[in-house]
Amino acid sequence: AQSVSQHNHHVILSEAASLELGCNYSYGGTVNLFWYVQYPGQHLQLLLKYFSGDPLVKGIKGFEAEFIKSKFSFNLRKPSVQWSDTAEYFCAVNAGNYGGSQGNLIFGKGTKLSVKP
Amino acid sequence: DGGITQSPKYLFRKEGQNVTLSCEQNLNHDAMYWYRQDPGQGLRLIYYSQIVNDFQKGDIAEGYSVSREKKESFPLTVTSAQKNPTAFYLCASKEGSEQYFGPGTRLTVT
């Protein structure tokens, strides 16, 4: 079965530190990849997505992610975090109709990011 | 404003009672989804519907039921058969490959 692994459950950083959140997936075919963010008390919202083309994807609020097909990875990065980036981050994969999933998203377990001011 | 609404934000029920969570969208999306979010578990798919009058079980459908009589509505019933119903429930709709989420309903069963 497909799966998505997020390596860190909780990351604590000081403001201005650099961020990298790991995401690996298990499906070997064509995938669409997503990072969603859930700020405290707010909706889950899309941060960025990769469908095809340039493997370095830029999203909102200065976030970017790099798709490395050989490593089955889609890590999220930000050069300098702010207190307002405190949130929970979810990686998700859509593997088309693999296994009859009809294009459903498979989510990782999430990474909580706490940024200290 | 287009979007997905879920009501209520907080819901409390006694054990043994069925409860229905509302999800409405005015985005004109065909596909809709219900997820359950538990701490440290991410989002797990309960049920999904690709089109009106059709729905499919997700990974954790036991103890839940849905209906899809109208394109804009996809209510979820948490039945008394669900062994651990206390959770945060998220509804989503999909356009293309991108899903859009509602604000969620936090259900507490005691």
mmCIF file of N, CA, C and O in Angstrom, chain B residues 2 10-11 13 17-19 21-22 31 36-37 55 61 64-66 78 82:
data_model
loop_
_atom_site.group_PDB
_atom_site.id
_atom_site.type_symbol
_atom_site.label_atom_id
_atom_site.label_comp_id
_atom_site.label_asym_id
_atom_site.label_seq_id
_atom_site.Cartn_x
_atom_site.Cartn_y
_atom_site.Cartn_z
ATOM 1 N N GLY B 2 -17.007 31.670 -1.923
ATOM 2 C CA GLY B 2 -17.046 30.235 -2.126
ATOM 3 C C GLY B 2 -16.265 29.534 -1.047
ATOM 4 O O GLY B 2 -15.256 30.042 -0.570
ATOM 5 N N TYR B 10 -17.987 22.729 17.463
ATOM 6 C CA TYR B 10 -17.812 21.788 18.564
ATOM 7 C C TYR B 10 -19.123 21.034 18.781
ATOM 8 O O TYR B 10 -20.202 21.628 18.724
ATOM 9 N N LEU B 11 -19.011 19.752 19.038
ATOM 10 C CA LEU B 11 -20.199 18.914 19.209
ATOM 11 C C LEU B 11 -19.938 17.937 20.342
ATOM 12 O O LEU B 11 -18.882 17.300 20.385
ATOM 13 N N ARG B 13 -21.632 14.673 22.552
ATOM 14 C CA ARG B 13 -22.670 13.641 22.566
ATOM 15 C C ARG B 13 -22.364 12.621 23.645
ATOM 16 O O ARG B 13 -21.215 12.437 24.043
ATOM 17 N N GLN B 17 -25.155 7.335 21.274
ATOM 18 C CA GLN B 17 -26.002 8.155 20.395
ATOM 19 C C GLN B 17 -25.332 8.302 19.035
ATOM 20 O O GLN B 17 -24.110 8.467 18.946
ATOM 21 N N ASN B 18 -26.156 8.265 17.997
ATOM 22 C CA ASN B 18 -25.644 8.617 16.676
ATOM 23 C C ASN B 18 -25.586 10.137 16.565
ATOM 24 O O ASN B 18 -26.391 10.849 17.188
ATOM 25 N N VAL B 19 -24.668 10.634 15.768
ATOM 26 C CA VAL B 19 -24.568 12.076 15.560
ATOM 27 C C VAL B 19 -24.186 12.334 14.111
ATOM 28 O O VAL B 19 -23.383 11.605 13.531
ATOM 29 N N LEU B 21 -22.675 15.004 11.299
ATOM 30 C CA LEU B 21 -21.872 16.198 11.070
ATOM 31 C C LEU B 21 -22.194 16.743 9.680
ATOM 32 O O LEU B 21 -22.250 15.985 8.707
ATOM 33 N N SER B 22 -22.339 18.041 9.621
ATOM 34 C CA SER B 22 -22.735 18.686 8.375
ATOM 35 C C SER B 22 -21.516 19.150 7.583
ATOM 36 O O SER B 22 -20.516 19.599 8.144
ATOM 37 N N ALA B 31 -16.357 16.017 -6.288
ATOM 38 C CA ALA B 31 -15.827 15.082 -5.292
ATOM 39 C C ALA B 31 -15.781 15.713 -3.903
ATOM 40 O O ALA B 31 -15.397 16.870 -3.735
ATOM 41 N N ARG B 36 -10.694 12.004 9.302
ATOM 42 C CA ARG B 36 -10.620 12.100 10.755
ATOM 43 C C ARG B 36 -9.172 12.453 11.096
ATOM 44 O O ARG B 36 -8.227 11.879 10.520
ATOM 45 N N GLN B 37 -9.001 13.418 11.996
ATOM 46 C CA GLN B 37 -7.665 13.827 12.408
ATOM 47 C C GLN B 37 -7.504 13.576 13.895
ATOM 48 O O GLN B 37 -8.277 14.088 14.717
ATOM 49 N N PHE B 55 -20.887 6.925 -3.288
ATOM 50 C CA PHE B 55 -19.833 7.142 -2.308
ATOM 51 C C PHE B 55 -19.109 5.824 -2.053
ATOM 52 O O PHE B 55 -19.638 4.746 -2.320
ATOM 53 N N ALA B 61 -13.732 3.310 7.523
ATOM 54 C CA ALA B 61 -15.162 3.568 7.397
ATOM 55 C C ALA B 61 -16.020 2.917 8.486
ATOM 56 O O ALA B 61 -17.187 3.295 8.667
ATOM 57 N N TYR B 64 -19.129 4.466 10.646
ATOM 58 C CA TYR B 64 -19.550 5.715 10.024
ATOM 59 C C TYR B 64 -20.488 5.424 8.855
ATOM 60 O O TYR B 64 -20.440 4.344 8.273
ATOM 61 N N SER B 65 -21.330 6.410 8.504
ATOM 62 C CA SER B 65 -22.127 6.317 7.293
ATOM 63 C C SER B 65 -22.252 7.706 6.686
ATOM 64 O O SER B 65 -22.084 8.717 7.377
ATOM 65 N N VAL B 66 -22.499 7.734 5.373
ATOM 66 C CA VAL B 66 -22.636 9.011 4.672
ATOM 67 C C VAL B 66 -23.795 8.928 3.693
ATOM 68 O O VAL B 66 -24.319 7.842 3.420
ATOM 69 N N VAL B 78 -21.825 9.625 12.584
ATOM 70 C CA VAL B 78 -20.982 8.815 13.457
ATOM 71 C C VAL B 78 -21.930 7.959 14.278
ATOM 72 O O VAL B 78 -22.732 8.478 15.068
ATOM 73 N N GLN B 82 -19.092 3.111 16.257
ATOM 74 C CA GLN B 82 -17.727 3.630 16.167
ATOM 75 C C GLN B 82 -17.131 3.603 17.578
ATOM 76 O O GLN B 82 -17.599 4.293 18.485
#
